[in-house]
mmCIF file of C-alpha atoms in Angstrom:
data_model
loop_
_atom_site.group_PDB
_atom_site.id
_atom_site.type_symbol
_atom_site.label_atom_id
_atom_site.label_comp_id
_atom_site.label_asym_id
_atom_site.label_seq_id
_atom_site.Cartn_x
_atom_site.Cartn_y
_atom_site.Cartn_z
ATOM 1 C CA UNK A 19 -89.948 -82.029 -61.542
ATOM 2 C CA UNK A 20 -91.301 -81.448 -64.539
ATOM 3 C CA UNK A 21 -93.969 -78.160 -65.106
ATOM 4 C CA UNK A 22 -97.247 -79.424 -66.103
ATOM 5 C CA UNK A 23 -99.774 -77.340 -67.640
ATOM 6 C CA UNK A 24 -103.721 -78.114 -66.470
ATOM 7 C CA UNK A 25 -106.547 -77.242 -68.621
ATOM 8 C CA UNK A 26 -109.880 -76.874 -66.870
ATOM 9 C CA UNK A 27 -112.989 -77.242 -68.889
ATOM 10 C CA UNK A 28 -116.478 -76.207 -67.581
ATOM 11 C CA UNK A 29 -119.587 -76.742 -69.277
ATOM 12 C CA UNK A 30 -123.544 -76.523 -68.866
ATOM 13 C CA UNK A 31 -125.553 -79.442 -69.457
ATOM 14 C CA UNK A 32 -128.765 -78.876 -71.154
ATOM 15 C CA UNK A 33 -131.397 -81.006 -72.479
ATOM 16 C CA UNK A 34 -134.278 -80.488 -75.221
ATOM 17 C CA UNK A 35 -136.991 -79.032 -73.666
ATOM 18 C CA UNK A 36 -134.845 -76.016 -72.022
ATOM 19 C CA UNK A 37 -135.341 -72.619 -73.891
ATOM 20 C CA UNK A 38 -132.325 -70.340 -73.840
ATOM 21 C CA UNK A 39 -132.220 -66.726 -74.973
ATOM 22 C CA UNK A 40 -130.265 -65.144 -78.195
ATOM 23 C CA UNK A 41 -127.465 -64.195 -76.040
ATOM 24 C CA UNK A 42 -127.102 -67.457 -74.700
ATOM 25 C CA UNK A 43 -127.732 -69.480 -78.100
ATOM 26 C CA UNK A 44 -124.714 -66.833 -79.334
ATOM 27 C CA UNK A 45 -122.172 -67.842 -76.387
ATOM 28 C CA UNK A 46 -122.851 -71.149 -76.448
ATOM 29 C CA UNK A 47 -122.403 -71.620 -80.271
ATOM 30 C CA UNK A 48 -119.356 -69.046 -80.243
ATOM 31 C CA UNK A 49 -121.656 -66.914 -83.102
ATOM 32 C CA UNK A 50 -122.320 -63.384 -83.385
ATOM 33 C CA UNK A 51 -125.913 -62.820 -83.085
ATOM 34 C CA UNK A 52 -125.976 -61.892 -87.150
ATOM 35 C CA UNK A 53 -124.831 -65.720 -87.666
ATOM 36 C CA UNK A 54 -127.747 -66.935 -85.879
ATOM 37 C CA UNK A 55 -130.278 -64.761 -87.618
ATOM 38 C CA UNK A 56 -128.706 -65.678 -90.513
ATOM 39 C CA UNK A 57 -129.201 -69.323 -89.753
ATOM 40 C CA UNK A 58 -132.663 -68.708 -88.663
ATOM 41 C CA UNK A 59 -133.310 -67.053 -91.971
ATOM 42 C CA UNK A 60 -132.312 -70.036 -93.912
ATOM 43 C CA UNK A 61 -134.846 -72.461 -91.795
ATOM 44 C CA UNK A 62 -132.133 -73.828 -89.795
ATOM 45 C CA UNK A 63 -133.195 -73.254 -86.343
ATOM 46 C CA UNK A 64 -136.555 -71.025 -85.397
ATOM 47 C CA UNK A 65 -137.398 -69.298 -82.381
ATOM 48 C CA UNK A 66 -139.921 -70.757 -80.019
ATOM 49 C CA UNK A 67 -142.516 -68.106 -80.568
ATOM 50 C CA UNK A 68 -141.177 -65.533 -83.562
ATOM 51 C CA UNK A 69 -143.588 -63.195 -83.135
ATOM 52 C CA UNK A 70 -141.704 -61.453 -79.922
ATOM 53 C CA UNK A 71 -139.097 -59.076 -80.665
ATOM 54 C CA UNK A 72 -135.757 -60.439 -81.409
ATOM 55 C CA UNK A 73 -134.485 -59.551 -77.725
ATOM 56 C CA UNK A 74 -136.842 -61.860 -76.244
ATOM 57 C CA UNK A 75 -136.321 -64.879 -78.404
ATOM 58 C CA UNK A 76 -135.758 -67.702 -76.712
ATOM 59 C CA UNK A 77 -134.746 -71.415 -78.593
ATOM 60 C CA UNK A 78 -134.949 -74.876 -77.593
ATOM 61 C CA UNK A 79 -131.867 -76.812 -76.845
ATOM 62 C CA UNK A 80 -132.154 -78.678 -79.495
ATOM 63 C CA UNK A 81 -131.185 -75.383 -81.626
ATOM 64 C CA UNK A 82 -127.692 -75.056 -80.212
ATOM 65 C CA UNK A 83 -126.907 -78.976 -81.098
ATOM 66 C CA UNK A 84 -128.916 -78.075 -84.997
ATOM 67 C CA UNK A 85 -126.449 -75.084 -84.565
ATOM 68 C CA UNK A 86 -123.385 -76.931 -83.491
ATOM 69 C CA UNK A 87 -124.191 -79.808 -86.674
ATOM 70 C CA UNK A 88 -124.737 -76.494 -88.817
ATOM 71 C CA UNK A 89 -121.360 -75.127 -87.689
ATOM 72 C CA UNK A 90 -119.388 -78.427 -88.793
ATOM 73 C CA UNK A 91 -120.897 -79.256 -92.214
ATOM 74 C CA UNK A 92 -120.219 -75.528 -93.062
ATOM 75 C CA UNK A 93 -116.482 -75.708 -91.500
ATOM 76 C CA UNK A 94 -115.613 -79.009 -92.300
ATOM 77 C CA UNK A 95 -117.724 -80.000 -95.864
ATOM 78 C CA UNK A 96 -117.777 -76.296 -96.950
ATOM 79 C CA UNK A 97 -121.595 -76.499 -97.142
ATOM 80 C CA UNK A 98 -122.970 -73.257 -97.629
ATOM 81 C CA UNK A 99 -126.423 -72.195 -95.274
ATOM 82 C CA UNK A 100 -128.791 -73.639 -97.702
ATOM 83 C CA UNK A 101 -127.122 -76.615 -98.209
ATOM 84 C CA UNK A 102 -126.644 -77.040 -94.641
ATOM 85 C CA UNK A 103 -130.390 -76.581 -94.090
ATOM 86 C CA UNK A 104 -131.317 -79.305 -96.861
ATOM 87 C CA UNK A 105 -129.061 -81.558 -94.857
ATOM 88 C CA UNK A 106 -130.318 -81.145 -91.388
ATOM 89 C CA UNK A 107 -134.121 -81.418 -92.980
ATOM 90 C CA UNK A 108 -132.623 -84.961 -94.427
ATOM 91 C CA UNK A 109 -131.024 -86.292 -90.883
ATOM 92 C CA UNK A 110 -134.208 -85.118 -89.336
ATOM 93 C CA UNK A 111 -136.024 -87.276 -91.706
ATOM 94 C CA UNK A 112 -133.803 -89.959 -91.812
ATOM 95 C CA UNK A 113 -134.341 -90.159 -87.872
ATOM 96 C CA UNK A 114 -137.755 -90.050 -88.057
ATOM 97 C CA UNK A 115 -137.821 -93.095 -90.322
ATOM 98 C CA UNK A 116 -135.340 -94.893 -87.976
ATOM 99 C CA UNK A 117 -138.054 -94.222 -85.365
ATOM 100 C CA UNK A 118 -140.410 -95.415 -86.972
ATOM 101 C CA UNK A 119 -138.847 -98.897 -88.094
ATOM 102 C CA UNK A 120 -137.614 -99.338 -84.603
ATOM 103 C CA UNK A 121 -141.107 -99.047 -83.724
ATOM 104 C CA UNK A 122 -142.567 -101.567 -86.043
ATOM 105 C CA UNK A 123 -139.789 -104.311 -84.989
ATOM 106 C CA UNK A 124 -141.417 -104.007 -81.167
ATOM 107 C CA UNK A 125 -144.494 -104.859 -82.394
#
C-alpha cells in the first residue's frame, strides 16, 4: 500500500461589496502592510475612506483582486508599481468599453 500525501486547501469566498481591513487584505494577499501602503501610494488600490487612521482602513473585495493582479504583473512580467498602476487603469478602461459595447449590442 502506498503512502499518499493529501493536501487540504481552504479559502474564503468574497464578493466585491465585502469590506476587509488592512490586516485581512495583507493576509489574503500574503503581503506586508508596507507593500500594500506602497500600492496605495501608487494608486493601485485605495481604502474605502482614506480620512480614517491606517488601523481603521477598510477595502472593497475588489481590492484583493487588484492586488493579486498587481502581484502577478510584478512577479511574472517584472512591471514596477507605476507600470502596474497604469496597466490596471488600462484594464479597467477595456472592461468598461467592453461592457458598453455589450450594452449597445443588446439594444
